[in-house]
CSV table of C-alpha atoms in Angstrom, one decimal:
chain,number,residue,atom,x,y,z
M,911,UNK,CA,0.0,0.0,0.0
M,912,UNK,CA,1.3,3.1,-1.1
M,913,UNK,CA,1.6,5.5,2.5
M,914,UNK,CA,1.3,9.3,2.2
M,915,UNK,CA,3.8,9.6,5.4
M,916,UNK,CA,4.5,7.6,8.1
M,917,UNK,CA,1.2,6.4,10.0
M,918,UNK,CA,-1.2,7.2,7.4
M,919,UNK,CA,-3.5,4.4,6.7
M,920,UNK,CA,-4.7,5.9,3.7
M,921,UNK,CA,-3.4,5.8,0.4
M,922,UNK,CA,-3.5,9.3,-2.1
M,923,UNK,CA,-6.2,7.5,-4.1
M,924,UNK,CA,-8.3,6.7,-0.9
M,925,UNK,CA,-7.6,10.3,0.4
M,926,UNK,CA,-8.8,12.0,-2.6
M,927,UNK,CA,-11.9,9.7,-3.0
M,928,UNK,CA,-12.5,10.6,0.9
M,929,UNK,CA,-11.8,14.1,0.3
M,930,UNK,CA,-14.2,14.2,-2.5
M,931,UNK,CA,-17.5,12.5,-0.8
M,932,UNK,CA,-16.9,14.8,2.6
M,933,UNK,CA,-16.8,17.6,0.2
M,934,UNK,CA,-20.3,16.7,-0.8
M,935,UNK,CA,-21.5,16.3,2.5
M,936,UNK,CA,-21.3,12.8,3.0
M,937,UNK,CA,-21.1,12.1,7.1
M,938,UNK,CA,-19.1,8.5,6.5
M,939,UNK,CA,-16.6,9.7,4.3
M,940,UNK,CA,-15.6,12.7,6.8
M,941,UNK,CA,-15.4,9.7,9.8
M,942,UNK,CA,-13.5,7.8,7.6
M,943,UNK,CA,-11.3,10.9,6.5
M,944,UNK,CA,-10.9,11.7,10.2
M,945,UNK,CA,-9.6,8.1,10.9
M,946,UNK,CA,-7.5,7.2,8.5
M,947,UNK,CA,-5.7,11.1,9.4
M,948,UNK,CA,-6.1,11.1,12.9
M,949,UNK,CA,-2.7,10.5,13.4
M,950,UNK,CA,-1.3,12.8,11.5
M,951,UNK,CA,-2.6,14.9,14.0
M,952,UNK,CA,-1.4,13.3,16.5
M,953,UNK,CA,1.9,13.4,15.3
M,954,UNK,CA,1.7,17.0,15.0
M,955,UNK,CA,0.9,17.4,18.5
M,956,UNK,CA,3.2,14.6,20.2
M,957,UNK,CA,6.0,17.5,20.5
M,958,UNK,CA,3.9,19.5,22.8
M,959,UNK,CA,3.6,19.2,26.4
M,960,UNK,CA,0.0,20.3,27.1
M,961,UNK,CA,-3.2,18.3,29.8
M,962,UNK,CA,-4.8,15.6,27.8
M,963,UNK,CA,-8.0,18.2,27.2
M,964,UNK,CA,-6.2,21.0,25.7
M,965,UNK,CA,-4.4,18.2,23.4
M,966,UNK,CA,-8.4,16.9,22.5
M,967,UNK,CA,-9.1,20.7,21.6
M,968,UNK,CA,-6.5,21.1,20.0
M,969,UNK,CA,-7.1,17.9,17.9
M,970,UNK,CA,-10.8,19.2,17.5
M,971,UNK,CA,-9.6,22.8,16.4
M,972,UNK,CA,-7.1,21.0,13.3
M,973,UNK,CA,-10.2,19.0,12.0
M,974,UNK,CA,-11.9,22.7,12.0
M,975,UNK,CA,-9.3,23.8,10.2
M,976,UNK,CA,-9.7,21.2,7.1
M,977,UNK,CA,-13.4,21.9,7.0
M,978,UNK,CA,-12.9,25.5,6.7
M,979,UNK,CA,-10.7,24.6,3.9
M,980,UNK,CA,-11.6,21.1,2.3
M,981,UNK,CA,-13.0,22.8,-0.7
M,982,UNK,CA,-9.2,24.6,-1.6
M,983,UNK,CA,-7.7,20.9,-1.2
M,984,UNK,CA,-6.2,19.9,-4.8
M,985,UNK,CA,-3.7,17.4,-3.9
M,986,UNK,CA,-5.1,15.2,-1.1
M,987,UNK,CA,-2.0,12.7,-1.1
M,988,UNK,CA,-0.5,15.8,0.4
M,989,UNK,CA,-3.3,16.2,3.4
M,990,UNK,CA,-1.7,14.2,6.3
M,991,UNK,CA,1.5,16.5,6.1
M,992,UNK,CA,-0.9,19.3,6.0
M,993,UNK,CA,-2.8,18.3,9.4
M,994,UNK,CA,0.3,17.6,11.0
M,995,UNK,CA,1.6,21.0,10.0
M,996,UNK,CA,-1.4,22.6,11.1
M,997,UNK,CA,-1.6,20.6,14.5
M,998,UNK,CA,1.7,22.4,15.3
M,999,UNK,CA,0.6,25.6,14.1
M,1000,UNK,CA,-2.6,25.0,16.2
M,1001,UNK,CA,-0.3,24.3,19.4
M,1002,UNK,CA,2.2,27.0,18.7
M,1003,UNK,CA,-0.9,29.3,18.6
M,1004,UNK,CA,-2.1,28.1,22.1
M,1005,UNK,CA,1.2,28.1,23.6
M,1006,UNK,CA,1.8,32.0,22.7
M,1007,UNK,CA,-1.5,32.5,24.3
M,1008,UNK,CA,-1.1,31.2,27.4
M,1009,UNK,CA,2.8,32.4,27.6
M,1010,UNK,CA,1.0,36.3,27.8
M,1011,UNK,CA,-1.5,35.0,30.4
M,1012,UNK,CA,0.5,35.3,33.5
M,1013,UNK,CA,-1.3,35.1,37.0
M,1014,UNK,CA,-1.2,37.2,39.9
M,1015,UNK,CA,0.1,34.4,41.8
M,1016,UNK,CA,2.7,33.3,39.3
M,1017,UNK,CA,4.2,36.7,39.5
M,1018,UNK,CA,8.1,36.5,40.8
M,1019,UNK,CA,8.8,37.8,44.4
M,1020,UNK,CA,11.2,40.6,44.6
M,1021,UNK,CA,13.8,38.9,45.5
M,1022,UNK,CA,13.4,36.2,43.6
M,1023,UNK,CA,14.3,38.7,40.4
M,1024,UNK,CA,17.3,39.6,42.2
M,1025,UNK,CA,18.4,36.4,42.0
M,1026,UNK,CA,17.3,36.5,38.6
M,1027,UNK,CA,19.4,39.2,37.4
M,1028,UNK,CA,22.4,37.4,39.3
M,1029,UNK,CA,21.8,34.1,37.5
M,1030,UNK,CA,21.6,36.2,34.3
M,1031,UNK,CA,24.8,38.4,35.3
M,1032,UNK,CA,26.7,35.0,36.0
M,1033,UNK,CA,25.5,33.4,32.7
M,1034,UNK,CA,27.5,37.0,30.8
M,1035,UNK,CA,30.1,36.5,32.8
M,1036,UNK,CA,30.6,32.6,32.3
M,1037,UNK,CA,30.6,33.9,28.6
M,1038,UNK,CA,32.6,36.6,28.6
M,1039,UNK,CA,35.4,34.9,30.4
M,1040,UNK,CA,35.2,31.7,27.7
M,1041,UNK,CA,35.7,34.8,25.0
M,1042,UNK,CA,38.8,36.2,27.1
M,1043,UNK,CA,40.2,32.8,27.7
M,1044,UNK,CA,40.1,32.5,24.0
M,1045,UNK,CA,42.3,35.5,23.3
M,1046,UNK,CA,45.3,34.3,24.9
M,1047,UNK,CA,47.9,32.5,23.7
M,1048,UNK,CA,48.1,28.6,23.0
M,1049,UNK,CA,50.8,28.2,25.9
M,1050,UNK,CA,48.6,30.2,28.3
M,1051,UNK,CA,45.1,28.5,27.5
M,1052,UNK,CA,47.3,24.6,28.1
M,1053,UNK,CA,48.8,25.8,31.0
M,1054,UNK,CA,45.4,27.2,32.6
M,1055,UNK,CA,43.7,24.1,31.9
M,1056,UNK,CA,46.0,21.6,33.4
M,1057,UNK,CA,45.5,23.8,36.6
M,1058,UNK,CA,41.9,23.7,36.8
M,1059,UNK,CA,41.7,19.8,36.1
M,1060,UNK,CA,40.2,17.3,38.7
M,1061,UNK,CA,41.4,15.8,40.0
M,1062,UNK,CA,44.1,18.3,40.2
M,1063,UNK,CA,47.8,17.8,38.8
M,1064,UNK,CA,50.7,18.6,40.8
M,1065,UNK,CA,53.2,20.9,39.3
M,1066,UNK,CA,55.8,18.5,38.4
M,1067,UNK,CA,53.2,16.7,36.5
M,1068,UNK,CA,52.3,19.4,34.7
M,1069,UNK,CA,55.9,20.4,33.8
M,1070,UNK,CA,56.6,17.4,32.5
M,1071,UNK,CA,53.3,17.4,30.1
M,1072,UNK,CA,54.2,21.0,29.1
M,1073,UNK,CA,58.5,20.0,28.7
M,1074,UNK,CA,59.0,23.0,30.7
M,1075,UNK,CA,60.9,23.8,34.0
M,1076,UNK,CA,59.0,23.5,36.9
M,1077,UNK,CA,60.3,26.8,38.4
M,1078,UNK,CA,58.5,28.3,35.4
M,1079,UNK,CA,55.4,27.5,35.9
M,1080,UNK,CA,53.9,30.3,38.8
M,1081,UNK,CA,55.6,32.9,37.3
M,1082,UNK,CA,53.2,32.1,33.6
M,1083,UNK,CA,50.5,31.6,35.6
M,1084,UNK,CA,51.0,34.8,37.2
M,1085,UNK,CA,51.3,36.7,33.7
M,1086,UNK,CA,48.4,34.3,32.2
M,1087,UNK,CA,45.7,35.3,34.8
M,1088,UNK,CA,46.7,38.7,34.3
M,1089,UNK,CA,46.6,39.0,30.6
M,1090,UNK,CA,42.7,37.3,31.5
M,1091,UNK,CA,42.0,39.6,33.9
M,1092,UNK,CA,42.8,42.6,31.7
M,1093,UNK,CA,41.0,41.6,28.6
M,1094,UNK,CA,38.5,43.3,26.9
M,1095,UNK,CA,35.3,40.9,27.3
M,1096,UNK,CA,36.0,41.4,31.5
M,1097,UNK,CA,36.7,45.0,32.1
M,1098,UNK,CA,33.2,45.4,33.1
M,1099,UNK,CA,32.9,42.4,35.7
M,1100,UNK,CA,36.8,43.4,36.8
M,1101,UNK,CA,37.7,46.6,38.8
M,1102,UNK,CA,40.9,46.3,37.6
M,1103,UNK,CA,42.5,49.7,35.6
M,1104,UNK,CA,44.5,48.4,32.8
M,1105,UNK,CA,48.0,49.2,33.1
């Protein structure tokens, strides 16, 4: 049987004969439409998470949808990927909704958008410092990481992986952190003057 997407149970010829009887009016042919498409709607809808009745109205709404249309149809073999395509549309559309509805109750506490904006402030930071760490040099960025591995490395360890004297080591670290500290991306989280 030739499928019109995955999960249709009707083929193109079955869903333009369907198409064609509900056009006229015919109560059977519209069940039988509805069947054989219904999970093409379903489909369309799996992605969202929305209570069992708003996903029944939703379903309900789609199927509105195709009779305010099913005289424009012209290629029925295409009508499952049309449902499902609607059925998202039609979830989308209830999801922005609800998004603006926000109740009283629901509203944030003061302080709870303090700590709102400090999550926020520690998400630029977080980038801002990947952004600076990515400005300095190759030798810097290896040496910084085997620093800040766990479990942590000693420094002779980390010598040896870098081939470089061991006495070497603090004082790079030293000019690393401050080449970081001075860069561009983290002047505004750093009271630091450049020098």
């Amino acid at each position: 049987m030739l499928r019109t997407m995955p999960g249709a149970t009707l083929t193109p010829t079955e869903l333009g004969n369907l198409v064609e009887r509900a056009r006229l009016g015919e109560a059977a042919a519209w069940e039988a439409l509805v069947r054989g498409t219904s999970n093409a709607v379903y489909r369309g809808l799996a992605a969202f998470d929305v209570a069992a009745d708003v996903r029944e109205e939703l379903y309900h709404e789609t199927y509105i949808k195709l009779v305010e249309r099913l005289d424009t149809i012209q290629q029925p073999a295409a009508l499952p990927a049309w449902l499902m395509t609607t059925a998202r549309n039609q979830a989308l559309q209830y999801l922005r909704k609800r998004a603006k509805l926000v109740p009283v109750a629901d509203l944030p506490e003061v302080g709870s958008l303090f700590e709102l904006d400090e999550a926020l402030l520690d998400d630029e930071l977080r980038v801002a410092v990947a952004r600076a760490f990515r400005r300095l040099s190759n030798a810097c960025q290896r040496l910084l990481r085997l620093l800040t591995v766990s479990p942590p490395l000693s420094y002779a360890e980390i010598a040896e992986l870098l081939d470089r004297p061991i006495g070497s080591l603090g004082p790079q670290r030293i000019r690393c952190l401050k080449q970081l500290r001075l860069a561009p991306e983290l002047v505004a989280f750093i009271d630091v003057a450049p020098t």
